[in-house]
XYZ file of C-alpha atoms in Angstrom:
718
model
C 95.876 94.015 131.453
C 93.386 95.935 133.580
C 90.543 97.784 131.835
C 91.137 101.538 131.964
C 88.474 104.230 131.842
C 88.892 107.420 129.790
C 89.855 109.525 132.823
C 92.679 107.080 133.641
C 94.377 107.288 130.230
C 97.276 109.598 129.319
C 98.472 109.780 125.681
C 101.995 111.174 125.379
C 104.261 111.773 122.365
C 107.949 111.333 123.181
C 109.970 113.823 121.110
C 113.568 115.014 120.904
C 116.566 115.176 118.590
C 118.605 112.120 117.662
C 120.898 111.236 120.539
C 118.726 112.858 123.207
C 118.050 109.450 124.787
C 114.359 108.820 124.102
C 114.808 105.095 123.463
C 116.800 104.700 126.685
C 114.161 106.683 128.581
C 111.401 104.367 127.342
C 113.443 101.357 128.491
C 113.749 102.877 131.961
C 110.012 103.669 132.093
C 109.048 100.138 131.068
C 111.437 98.763 133.673
C 110.029 100.999 136.407
C 106.492 99.929 135.477
C 107.458 96.245 135.636
C 106.717 95.724 131.937
C 110.274 94.416 131.349
C 112.648 92.708 133.762
C 115.891 94.012 132.276
C 116.752 97.268 130.552
C 118.164 96.991 127.044
C 120.584 99.435 125.419
C 120.823 101.002 121.982
C 124.440 99.805 121.710
C 123.442 96.175 122.322
C 120.499 96.435 119.940
C 118.122 94.847 122.441
C 115.748 97.700 123.303
C 111.995 97.178 123.204
C 111.513 100.363 121.177
C 113.920 99.858 118.267
C 112.790 96.378 117.283
C 112.763 96.619 113.490
C 115.807 95.053 111.755
C 116.658 98.327 109.989
C 116.745 100.136 113.362
C 119.049 97.530 114.869
C 121.294 97.765 111.829
C 121.465 101.580 111.879
C 121.383 102.103 115.654
C 118.711 104.822 115.148
C 114.963 104.968 115.625
C 113.278 104.920 112.218
C 109.633 104.270 113.075
C 107.373 105.421 115.867
C 107.014 102.821 118.617
C 103.876 102.656 120.734
C 103.752 101.516 124.349
C 100.870 101.044 126.754
C 102.317 101.265 130.266
C 100.116 100.610 133.317
C 101.369 102.872 136.110
C 99.826 103.492 139.527
C 96.224 102.826 138.390
C 96.774 104.919 135.279
C 97.571 103.942 131.703
C 100.365 105.875 130.025
C 100.307 105.446 126.233
C 103.669 106.584 124.854
C 104.474 107.112 121.167
C 108.252 107.211 120.841
C 109.095 109.279 117.737
C 112.348 109.147 115.727
C 114.612 112.109 116.413
C 115.879 112.629 112.878
C 114.185 115.307 110.778
C 114.038 112.714 108.005
C 111.281 110.936 109.928
C 109.209 113.984 110.912
C 106.134 112.165 109.567
C 106.160 110.032 112.721
C 106.026 113.174 114.859
C 103.040 114.495 112.902
C 101.023 111.283 113.233
C 101.901 110.950 116.938
C 100.815 114.502 117.786
C 97.574 113.963 115.858
C 96.402 111.378 118.416
C 98.221 112.256 121.658
C 97.330 114.846 124.290
C 100.785 115.944 125.467
C 104.388 116.014 124.241
C 107.386 115.002 126.341
C 110.351 116.825 124.776
C 113.710 115.244 125.669
C 116.736 117.583 125.681
C 120.318 116.330 125.545
C 122.059 118.095 128.466
C 125.309 118.132 126.475
C 123.857 119.846 123.388
C 121.043 121.951 124.821
C 118.324 123.146 122.465
C 118.968 121.719 118.984
C 117.478 122.645 115.623
C 115.722 119.264 115.393
C 114.038 119.939 118.726
C 112.964 123.379 117.542
C 111.391 121.822 114.447
C 109.486 119.283 116.522
C 108.336 122.014 118.900
C 106.870 123.866 115.905
C 104.734 120.802 115.273
C 103.460 120.861 118.884
C 102.509 124.515 118.325
C 100.694 123.592 115.136
C 98.668 120.928 116.962
C 98.369 123.057 120.135
C 99.658 120.241 122.363
C 100.970 120.713 125.919
C 104.754 120.342 126.253
C 106.921 119.067 129.119
C 110.704 119.342 128.805
C 113.038 116.652 130.182
C 116.719 117.506 130.395
C 118.378 114.094 130.032
C 121.909 112.667 130.275
C 122.794 114.792 133.293
C 125.345 112.116 134.229
C 127.453 112.880 131.142
C 130.739 114.660 131.817
C 129.778 117.502 129.440
C 126.238 117.903 130.796
C 125.214 121.507 131.505
C 121.778 121.885 133.081
C 121.998 125.649 133.539
C 122.917 126.255 129.897
C 120.144 123.964 128.611
C 117.582 125.586 130.907
C 118.734 129.068 129.921
C 118.424 128.203 126.196
C 114.874 126.940 126.734
C 113.877 130.099 128.578
C 115.594 132.318 126.025
C 113.754 130.600 123.201
C 110.326 130.016 124.750
C 110.234 132.690 127.438
C 109.102 132.564 131.054
C 106.612 129.812 130.208
C 109.561 127.473 130.746
C 109.593 126.725 134.495
C 111.769 124.211 136.332
C 110.078 121.653 138.578
C 113.482 120.188 139.445
C 117.151 121.097 139.346
C 120.233 118.875 139.788
C 122.529 119.247 142.772
C 125.464 118.467 140.500
C 125.926 117.197 136.941
C 128.468 114.861 135.361
C 129.525 111.341 136.372
C 128.645 112.102 140.028
C 125.041 113.053 139.268
C 122.722 111.267 141.702
C 120.647 114.015 143.390
C 117.924 116.445 142.315
C 115.847 118.987 144.212
C 112.118 118.779 143.423
C 110.547 122.186 144.142
C 106.982 120.901 143.699
C 107.531 118.426 146.547
C 110.271 120.548 148.199
C 112.312 117.402 148.727
C 115.742 116.153 147.723
C 115.806 112.870 145.796
C 118.922 110.722 145.963
C 119.787 107.517 144.086
C 122.219 104.694 144.555
C 124.506 103.508 141.737
C 121.730 101.385 140.192
C 119.131 104.174 140.150
C 115.522 103.028 140.504
C 113.620 103.935 143.638
C 115.128 107.055 145.274
C 115.723 108.015 148.866
C 113.591 111.070 149.715
C 115.407 113.537 151.968
C 115.016 117.059 153.296
C 116.652 119.831 151.275
C 120.046 120.795 152.785
C 120.392 124.313 154.144
C 122.962 125.299 151.515
C 120.434 124.547 148.730
C 117.354 125.991 150.421
C 117.650 129.545 149.033
C 118.012 128.226 145.469
C 115.131 125.801 146.019
C 112.851 128.577 147.304
C 113.744 130.770 144.356
C 112.792 128.015 141.892
C 109.692 127.169 143.936
C 108.508 130.782 143.906
C 108.814 130.885 140.098
C 106.832 127.627 139.874
C 104.102 128.891 142.236
C 103.724 132.147 140.312
C 103.530 130.320 136.983
C 100.932 127.882 138.341
C 98.828 130.677 139.890
C 98.680 132.611 136.625
C 96.561 129.876 135.023
C 93.578 130.045 137.398
C 91.834 133.110 138.844
C 91.021 131.337 142.120
C 94.626 130.268 142.531
C 95.806 133.766 141.648
C 93.592 135.282 144.353
C 94.842 132.761 146.901
C 98.437 133.433 145.905
C 97.975 137.185 146.363
C 96.343 136.542 149.751
C 98.769 133.952 151.177
C 101.847 134.290 148.964
C 101.974 130.527 148.343
C 99.975 127.506 147.137
C 99.648 123.945 148.349
C 101.157 121.086 146.353
C 97.712 120.019 145.050
C 96.895 123.592 144.050
C 100.191 123.864 142.224
C 99.408 120.635 140.357
C 96.052 122.006 139.274
C 97.651 125.263 138.116
C 100.337 123.363 136.189
C 97.693 121.148 134.563
C 95.740 124.178 133.404
C 98.933 125.856 132.232
C 99.773 122.773 130.164
C 96.329 122.700 128.555
C 96.591 126.400 127.621
C 100.249 126.067 126.520
C 101.037 128.816 129.031
C 103.513 126.680 130.940
C 106.302 124.251 129.969
C 107.517 122.376 133.090
C 111.128 121.157 133.119
C 112.328 117.876 134.695
C 115.763 116.348 135.235
C 116.609 112.761 134.247
C 119.432 110.340 133.722
C 117.655 107.684 131.681
C 120.832 105.606 131.346
C 121.153 105.315 135.139
C 117.373 105.190 135.739
C 117.476 108.277 137.948
C 114.370 110.477 138.309
C 112.454 108.359 135.800
C 110.002 107.126 138.443
C 109.351 110.659 139.701
C 108.719 111.871 136.136
C 106.206 109.064 135.581
C 104.419 110.020 138.809
C 104.046 113.554 137.480
C 102.766 112.284 134.123
C 100.148 110.139 135.824
C 99.033 112.868 138.234
C 99.247 116.078 136.228
C 99.189 115.463 132.461
C 95.686 116.281 131.155
C 93.527 113.367 130.025
C 91.792 113.251 126.654
C 88.521 114.689 127.930
C 90.349 117.737 129.366
C 91.919 118.885 126.097
C 90.285 120.243 122.960
C 88.358 117.421 121.242
C 89.128 116.154 117.752
C 87.169 117.979 115.073
C 85.611 115.910 112.278
C 85.785 116.957 108.627
C 82.287 118.461 108.845
C 83.297 120.659 111.810
C 81.691 118.475 114.505
C 83.632 118.233 117.773
C 83.860 114.534 118.631
C 84.176 114.260 122.392
C 85.790 111.170 123.981
C 82.520 109.878 125.385
C 82.703 106.237 126.510
C 78.933 105.872 126.061
C 78.801 107.258 122.501
C 78.896 105.077 119.353
C 82.328 103.664 118.519
C 84.597 105.635 116.192
C 88.226 104.618 115.532
C 90.885 106.695 113.757
C 93.847 104.823 112.209
C 97.068 106.819 112.437
C 99.809 104.261 111.750
C 100.359 101.071 109.790
C 103.420 98.839 109.832
C 104.626 95.573 108.349
C 106.124 94.016 111.456
C 108.520 91.050 111.570
C 106.754 87.645 111.780
C 103.346 89.345 112.128
C 102.488 91.099 108.874
C 100.459 94.293 108.742
C 99.643 95.839 112.108
C 97.328 98.856 112.187
C 97.262 101.299 115.105
C 94.222 103.334 116.056
C 92.833 105.730 118.619
C 89.372 105.189 120.062
C 87.961 108.640 119.346
C 84.622 107.858 120.955
C 82.678 104.953 122.453
C 83.861 101.712 124.047
C 85.382 99.092 121.737
C 84.598 95.435 122.449
C 85.569 92.206 120.684
C 83.588 90.999 117.680
C 82.161 94.398 116.750
C 81.348 95.169 113.105
C 82.429 98.613 111.910
C 82.194 100.526 108.638
C 85.200 102.128 106.926
C 83.931 105.602 106.114
C 86.845 106.330 103.757
C 86.808 103.101 101.694
C 83.319 102.964 100.174
C 81.833 101.937 103.517
C 83.522 98.531 103.449
C 82.887 96.484 106.587
C 85.509 95.293 109.059
C 85.069 92.949 112.002
C 87.463 93.429 114.928
C 87.570 89.953 116.415
C 90.545 90.803 118.621
C 92.761 93.781 119.355
C 95.761 94.597 121.501
C 97.475 97.090 123.769
C 100.790 97.704 121.951
C 104.125 97.475 123.778
C 106.733 98.126 121.118
C 107.342 94.875 119.268
C 105.032 93.030 121.653
C 101.262 93.205 122.071
C 98.974 92.346 124.962
C 95.502 91.112 124.039
C 92.688 93.134 125.612
C 88.925 92.744 125.364
C 87.858 96.369 125.851
C 89.245 99.800 124.992
C 87.553 103.013 126.124
C 87.391 106.404 124.410
C 90.799 108.068 124.347
C 92.759 104.801 124.380
C 95.202 103.555 121.766
C 95.177 100.033 120.370
C 96.480 97.780 117.611
C 94.822 95.256 115.335
C 96.147 92.760 112.775
C 94.861 91.434 109.451
C 92.182 93.959 108.625
C 90.914 93.716 105.048
C 91.013 97.249 103.703
C 92.305 99.907 106.113
C 94.800 102.666 105.354
C 96.429 105.357 107.476
C 93.932 108.191 107.922
C 90.852 105.952 107.674
C 87.974 106.030 110.141
C 85.946 102.991 111.262
C 82.535 103.838 112.674
C 79.695 101.986 114.315
C 76.374 101.863 112.482
C 74.641 105.235 112.344
C 77.876 107.258 112.672
C 79.502 108.901 109.657
C 82.543 110.691 111.101
C 85.588 111.260 108.949
C 88.601 113.265 110.077
C 90.843 115.688 108.165
C 93.954 114.055 106.673
C 97.251 114.466 108.445
C 99.318 117.148 106.725
C 102.991 116.272 106.420
C 105.930 118.548 105.575
C 106.743 118.815 101.872
C 109.505 116.418 100.706
C 113.067 117.730 100.503
C 114.906 114.938 98.679
C 114.098 113.088 95.455
C 115.619 110.284 93.467
C 114.708 108.262 90.407
C 114.490 104.590 91.272
C 114.736 101.421 89.198
C 115.094 97.726 89.852
C 118.519 96.359 88.913
C 116.726 93.319 87.495
C 114.053 94.524 85.056
C 111.878 91.535 85.985
C 111.554 92.940 89.535
C 110.082 96.269 88.391
C 106.430 95.408 89.026
C 107.232 93.780 92.372
C 109.283 96.856 93.345
C 106.425 99.228 92.479
C 103.958 97.216 94.563
C 106.381 97.260 97.506
C 106.886 101.019 97.175
C 103.163 101.752 97.354
C 102.813 99.394 100.315
C 105.594 101.245 102.110
C 103.946 104.575 101.261
C 100.867 103.367 103.164
C 103.130 102.813 106.205
C 104.933 106.147 105.882
C 103.012 108.701 103.757
C 106.083 110.969 103.648
C 107.550 108.485 101.161
C 105.883 109.729 97.973
C 105.875 107.729 94.745
C 105.371 109.362 91.335
C 105.318 107.839 87.861
C 106.501 110.866 85.910
C 105.226 110.800 82.346
C 107.193 113.989 81.703
C 110.536 112.745 82.999
C 109.924 109.108 82.014
C 111.162 108.003 85.415
C 109.739 106.539 88.607
C 110.492 109.181 91.257
C 110.536 108.663 95.028
C 110.407 111.646 97.358
C 111.403 111.782 101.005
C 112.502 114.068 103.803
C 116.226 113.489 103.294
C 118.963 111.116 102.137
C 118.689 108.999 105.296
C 114.948 108.671 104.691
C 115.445 107.292 101.173
C 118.417 105.184 102.271
C 116.055 103.497 104.709
C 113.616 102.842 101.861
C 116.428 101.200 99.868
C 117.483 99.118 102.876
C 113.971 97.769 103.319
C 113.529 96.948 99.626
C 116.827 95.100 99.482
C 116.711 93.348 102.867
C 113.006 92.771 103.474
C 111.693 92.452 99.908
C 114.912 91.019 98.397
C 114.726 93.483 95.484
C 118.020 95.059 94.472
C 117.453 98.659 93.386
C 119.496 101.646 92.320
C 118.937 105.366 92.702
C 119.556 107.693 89.775
C 119.799 111.431 89.491
C 116.241 112.527 88.642
C 115.749 114.569 85.523
C 114.698 118.176 85.998
C 111.228 119.204 84.781
C 112.406 122.044 82.571
C 109.958 124.082 80.505
C 110.411 125.624 77.059
C 108.974 128.904 75.857
C 109.647 131.646 73.304
C 110.688 135.270 73.673
C 109.806 136.816 70.297
C 107.289 136.471 67.471
C 107.984 134.168 64.514
C 106.190 132.853 61.413
C 106.410 129.533 59.580
C 104.538 127.450 57.051
C 104.769 123.774 56.228
C 103.333 121.619 53.475
C 102.857 117.912 54.125
C 102.511 116.035 50.850
C 102.699 112.300 50.284
C 101.642 110.343 47.215
C 101.993 106.578 46.974
C 99.239 105.362 44.693
C 95.569 105.909 45.347
C 94.553 108.627 47.814
C 97.566 110.559 49.106
C 98.159 112.988 51.950
C 98.109 116.762 51.646
C 97.924 119.565 54.171
C 99.511 123.004 54.311
C 99.509 125.238 57.391
C 100.700 128.854 57.808
C 100.969 130.099 61.384
C 102.380 132.812 63.636
C 103.838 132.137 67.078
C 104.223 134.687 69.852
C 104.942 134.663 73.618
C 101.768 134.813 75.689
C 101.112 136.449 79.049
C 97.743 136.580 80.794
C 95.440 139.203 79.291
C 97.786 140.028 76.418
C 95.755 141.510 73.491
C 95.879 140.007 70.026
C 97.428 142.243 67.343
C 95.503 142.924 64.144
C 98.635 143.095 61.960
C 101.995 141.287 62.164
C 105.051 142.212 60.086
C 107.797 139.820 58.968
C 110.562 140.887 56.577
C 108.519 143.907 55.506
C 105.431 141.841 54.700
C 102.174 142.430 56.608
C 99.880 139.651 57.780
C 96.382 140.738 58.815
C 94.614 138.753 61.491
C 90.840 138.235 61.561
C 90.185 135.856 64.463
C 87.162 133.602 64.023
C 87.674 131.484 67.130
C 90.080 131.592 70.104
C 90.740 128.710 72.515
C 92.616 129.241 75.808
C 93.950 125.878 76.912
C 95.351 125.704 80.484
C 98.199 123.189 80.417
C 98.388 120.549 83.139
C 102.098 121.303 83.535
C 101.494 125.046 83.985
C 101.023 128.001 81.695
C 98.715 128.191 78.670
C 98.432 127.513 74.979
C 96.211 130.043 73.160
C 95.039 128.737 69.771
C 93.589 131.282 67.342
C 91.725 130.278 64.162
C 92.171 133.190 61.736
C 91.407 131.324 58.509
C 89.507 133.385 55.950
C 88.137 132.394 52.585
C 87.931 128.710 53.473
C 91.599 127.936 52.705
C 91.442 125.279 55.445
C 88.159 123.627 56.270
C 87.026 124.049 59.917
C 86.925 120.282 60.372
C 90.740 120.154 60.099
C 91.408 122.722 62.838
C 91.252 120.139 65.706
C 93.870 118.063 63.866
C 96.176 121.096 63.583
C 95.704 121.758 67.302
C 96.489 118.118 68.069
C 99.758 118.353 66.145
C 100.693 121.536 67.999
C 99.861 119.916 71.374
C 102.205 117.072 70.463
C 105.007 119.624 70.146
C 103.971 121.308 73.393
C 104.342 117.964 75.175
C 107.793 117.367 73.690
C 109.410 120.728 73.178
C 111.751 121.257 70.213
C 114.801 122.157 72.335
C 115.097 119.448 74.993
C 111.887 117.448 74.795
C 110.521 119.277 77.852
C 106.998 120.663 78.100
C 106.441 123.993 76.326
C 104.216 126.721 77.762
C 102.904 130.283 77.414
C 102.563 130.382 73.631
C 99.932 131.887 71.339
C 99.493 130.193 67.949
C 97.632 131.997 65.144
C 96.708 129.811 62.160
C 96.057 132.392 59.418
C 96.342 130.552 56.110
C 96.934 127.224 54.404
C 95.863 124.941 51.600
C 93.964 121.718 51.255
C 93.205 119.169 48.548
C 89.647 118.006 47.849
C 90.717 114.321 47.818
C 94.070 113.946 49.592
C 93.542 116.191 52.651
C 92.734 114.442 55.927
C 93.248 114.847 59.706
C 96.647 113.126 59.715
C 97.959 115.435 56.997
C 96.982 118.587 58.880
C 98.184 117.206 62.205
C 101.667 116.651 60.705
C 101.640 120.004 58.899
C 100.624 121.846 62.066
C 103.273 120.009 64.097
C 106.109 120.798 61.702
C 105.075 124.414 61.168
C 104.959 124.920 64.934
C 108.336 123.255 65.365
C 109.989 125.526 62.800
C 108.374 128.724 64.144
C 109.290 127.789 67.720
C 112.972 127.422 66.840
C 112.906 130.850 65.140
C 111.163 132.606 68.044
C 114.254 132.970 70.279
C 113.305 129.931 72.373
C 114.381 129.766 75.991
C 114.487 127.051 78.616
C 112.871 127.695 81.981
C 113.943 125.909 85.143
C 111.991 125.352 88.366
C 113.019 127.698 91.191
C 112.296 126.838 94.815
C 111.883 128.956 97.922
C 114.335 127.545 100.461
C 114.332 128.426 104.163
C 117.311 127.260 106.219
C 117.373 127.247 110.023
C 121.027 127.260 111.070
C 123.088 128.056 114.197
C 124.805 131.432 113.895
C 128.336 129.978 113.832
C 127.585 128.044 110.621
C 125.820 130.885 108.848
C 128.761 131.990 106.677
C 129.423 128.468 105.392
C 125.754 127.915 104.588
C 125.404 131.220 102.715
C 128.582 130.580 100.742
C 127.345 127.123 99.773
C 123.949 128.560 98.822
C 125.504 131.113 96.488
C 127.596 128.352 94.924
C 124.304 126.694 94.020
C 123.160 129.767 92.052
C 120.965 130.694 95.000
C 119.778 134.262 95.524
C 119.627 135.264 99.193
C 116.254 136.951 99.767
C 116.629 137.756 103.447
C 117.905 136.762 106.878
C 116.271 136.847 110.277
C 117.648 136.206 113.734
C 115.664 133.858 115.964
C 116.385 133.101 119.610
C 119.028 130.415 119.049
C 119.473 130.208 115.315
C 119.491 132.209 112.112
C 116.942 131.838 109.334
C 118.107 132.277 105.747
C 115.584 132.646 102.922
C 116.730 132.086 99.352
C 115.562 131.220 95.865
C 117.450 128.255 94.433
C 117.152 126.258 91.172
C 115.891 122.709 91.747
C 118.864 121.384 89.770
C 121.182 122.673 92.511
C 119.183 121.128 95.371
C 119.724 117.516 94.392
C 122.096 116.715 97.272
C 121.374 119.727 99.477
C 120.004 117.673 102.358
C 123.274 115.762 102.623
C 125.501 118.802 102.046
C 123.744 120.904 104.689
C 124.039 118.125 107.252
C 127.738 117.758 106.450
C 128.366 121.521 106.637
C 126.676 121.937 110.015
C 127.209 118.617 111.734
C 123.496 117.883 111.394
C 122.511 121.009 113.343
C 120.662 122.808 110.524
C 117.418 122.020 108.749
C 115.579 123.397 105.749
C 112.264 123.470 103.946
C 111.654 123.950 100.250
C 108.592 124.810 98.188
C 108.103 125.445 94.478
C 108.164 129.164 93.645
C 108.232 129.736 89.877
C 109.854 128.983 86.547
C 112.693 131.289 85.473
C 115.037 131.491 82.474
C 118.206 129.418 82.747
C 121.548 131.151 82.040
C 122.707 130.970 78.421
C 125.633 128.610 79.017
C 123.411 126.138 80.851
C 120.799 126.304 78.058
C 123.434 125.477 75.464
C 124.631 122.519 77.534
C 121.074 121.212 77.967
C 120.318 121.446 74.243
C 123.599 119.722 73.377
C 122.932 116.937 75.899
C 119.436 116.395 74.477
C 120.800 116.300 70.931
C 123.386 113.702 71.965
C 120.733 111.568 73.675
C 118.542 111.661 70.559
C 121.441 110.586 68.354
C 122.260 107.698 70.697
C-alpha cells in the first residue's frame, strides 16, 4: 500500500440504525476502490465487514470494523459501527478517533430513534456529519419524506447535494446539484453515465442548487461577499464552503445511494476524498493535561489505542490512531498508562475488516493495527521517549441491562471470570462486578441483545456453558422510629468465661439532626451525656452515627470498638432481609462488665444482639433503589409505553415533544426494570430507546416489604 501523508488521510465513522445498509455500503465502496473483486451480501454471510462468527450467525453487525481504502490518491479510513443501540460503545470509540461521521438513513424508515441517538454522540464529540439516504431502489423508499424529516429535526443545516429522479425498483438516476449533472447507471451499477439535466428537472435542480450555494456561502465571509455580488459560486468555491460548514457543524450535506445496486457509491466516495476535512483541519485532540496535540508528522510519535479484539485465527489485535509523529517499524514506545512499560512495534498493518495489509510507515492522523503487544488496553497511550501524553478516557453510556451470571459447571467458574474480564477489555460497555452485597457475579450491558452476544461468545468461542439469573436487588434497611434494647452475653464453661452487657438506643438519622438530651420509653427517662460521637459514612450510602454516652465507667472505653464492630456486622446484614442498613444513630448509654470474664468478643456479641433487637422494634422499613428513566419514543407508541411504565410502579415526571419523537421522564424501581430493554423493544418494534440512572432510595410498599421479609425468612430456613 502507498504511503499516505497526513493531508491525504480521511477518517470517517459510518453510522446508522440497524437495517440502514452500512455493511452493504462498505462492500460497494471496497469494490469501487478495487480492494475486493466481488461484493458480498449480509444474507450470504460473506461480507468483509461482518467477519466474526457471531455476526455471521446473527446476521447483524456486533463489532466495529475498520477499513483503510486507497481512493484517488487519498486514504479513506472507515470505521463501520453496529446499528443497534446495544452496541453504542462502538460508536463512541469510533467518534473519538475519526474526523467525520457518515450517517446512513434507510429510505423506507426515514429518521429512526437509533439514528437520533447516534447523532447525539456526534454532537457530543462535535464531529461533522454527512447524511446518506440509502436503499432508494426499495419499493417503499421515500426520499422526500426522509429529507423532510431530517430538515424538520436538524433544521436548514440539512442541505441536499443530490436528489433522485425516481425511487423504487426503477431507481437508476440522480441529479447532482454540486456538479449540475444527471448521473445514470446500468443494471449493474458501478461507473455512471454523466448527462445533462433534462429540461423538466432543471427548475427543481436550480432550486436545490440555490439552497446549496446559500448554505455554502454562509460559512465564509469571502464567499458570502462573492455570492451577494454575483448571486452564485463556482463548484470549487462551493466545495470550500461545504468543507467549512462541515467543520463548524453548520451544514449537513445529503447524498443519495443504492448500496445494494452500487449506484452513486463512487460519486459519494469522490466527495469524501475531495471535501471531508482532514485531521489537521479539525479541532486537535486534547491531552489530559489540557495540551492540544496537533497531528504533526514531524513531532514525536504518540499512539492512542481505541479498540481491541480477539480475532479468529489471529488472537488479540489492537487498533490505534497515530495522534502525532510518523510511526516506523522497530520503534520502541512507552505505555504511559501501564507503569511506563515498554512495547516494540516490529510490524503493523492497515486494517481492512478481517484482513490486514502490512505497511512500514504511518503518518499522523492515520489508523493502524498491531498484533501481540505485551500489555496494552483500550484507552492506553504509547509515546516516544520524552513525550508523556495521556488522553481522557472514553465515556460510555451507563448500562441499561443486568444479569447475574454463573458457569453451569462449577469447575469453569475461574475460567469464565477470566474470559469475562478479557471481553470487557474488548468492549468496555460490558461491565463485570463481583457483588459482595448480593453475593453474585453481575454483568451489565446496554441491552438483552448485548448480553446475549456475551453468552454466545462464552459458549461458542470459550466453550464455557453459562446461565443468566435474575440479579438480586440491592435493597437497604432503615428505621422510622426510636427504640431501646439491652442484651447480656454470658457464657461460662470452665476457666475464664464471657460476659458483656450493652444498653443502647436506636433512632433514625438525617444529616444535621441534633442529639436529644433525654429519651422516654414506657414512661421512663434516659438521660444522654455524650462523651464521643463518630459519624461513619457507609460505602453503600447513608451513615451510621455511633454515640458513646457511658458514664460512671459501666463499660470500659477499650470495649467500645468491639461494640461498634458488632453493630457494623448488623449494618452489613440487616435484620429484615440481610440487606445493608443505613441512616441510623446508635447511642450506647449503659451496660455492665466483669473484671475477669469481659473481653472484646463478649461486647461485640452483646452490641450486635442489642442492635438487632432495637432495630426490629424501631418500625424498620425496606428501601429500594429508584432510577430516573428517560424514554425516547415515536408519538404513536406513547400511550402503550406510558401504560407499561405505570404497570411497573413508575411515576411519570414529565413529557416533552421533540421534532420526531416524544420524551417521557419517569422514576421507576430497579426491580421493575429487569426486562425493560426487551419489553420496550417489543412494544415499539425496536423504535424506542431509553437511558437510566440511579436517583435515590425510597420506601417499598407494605405488601412488597412483607413478601421480601417472608422470602428472606424462607431462604434462611432452607
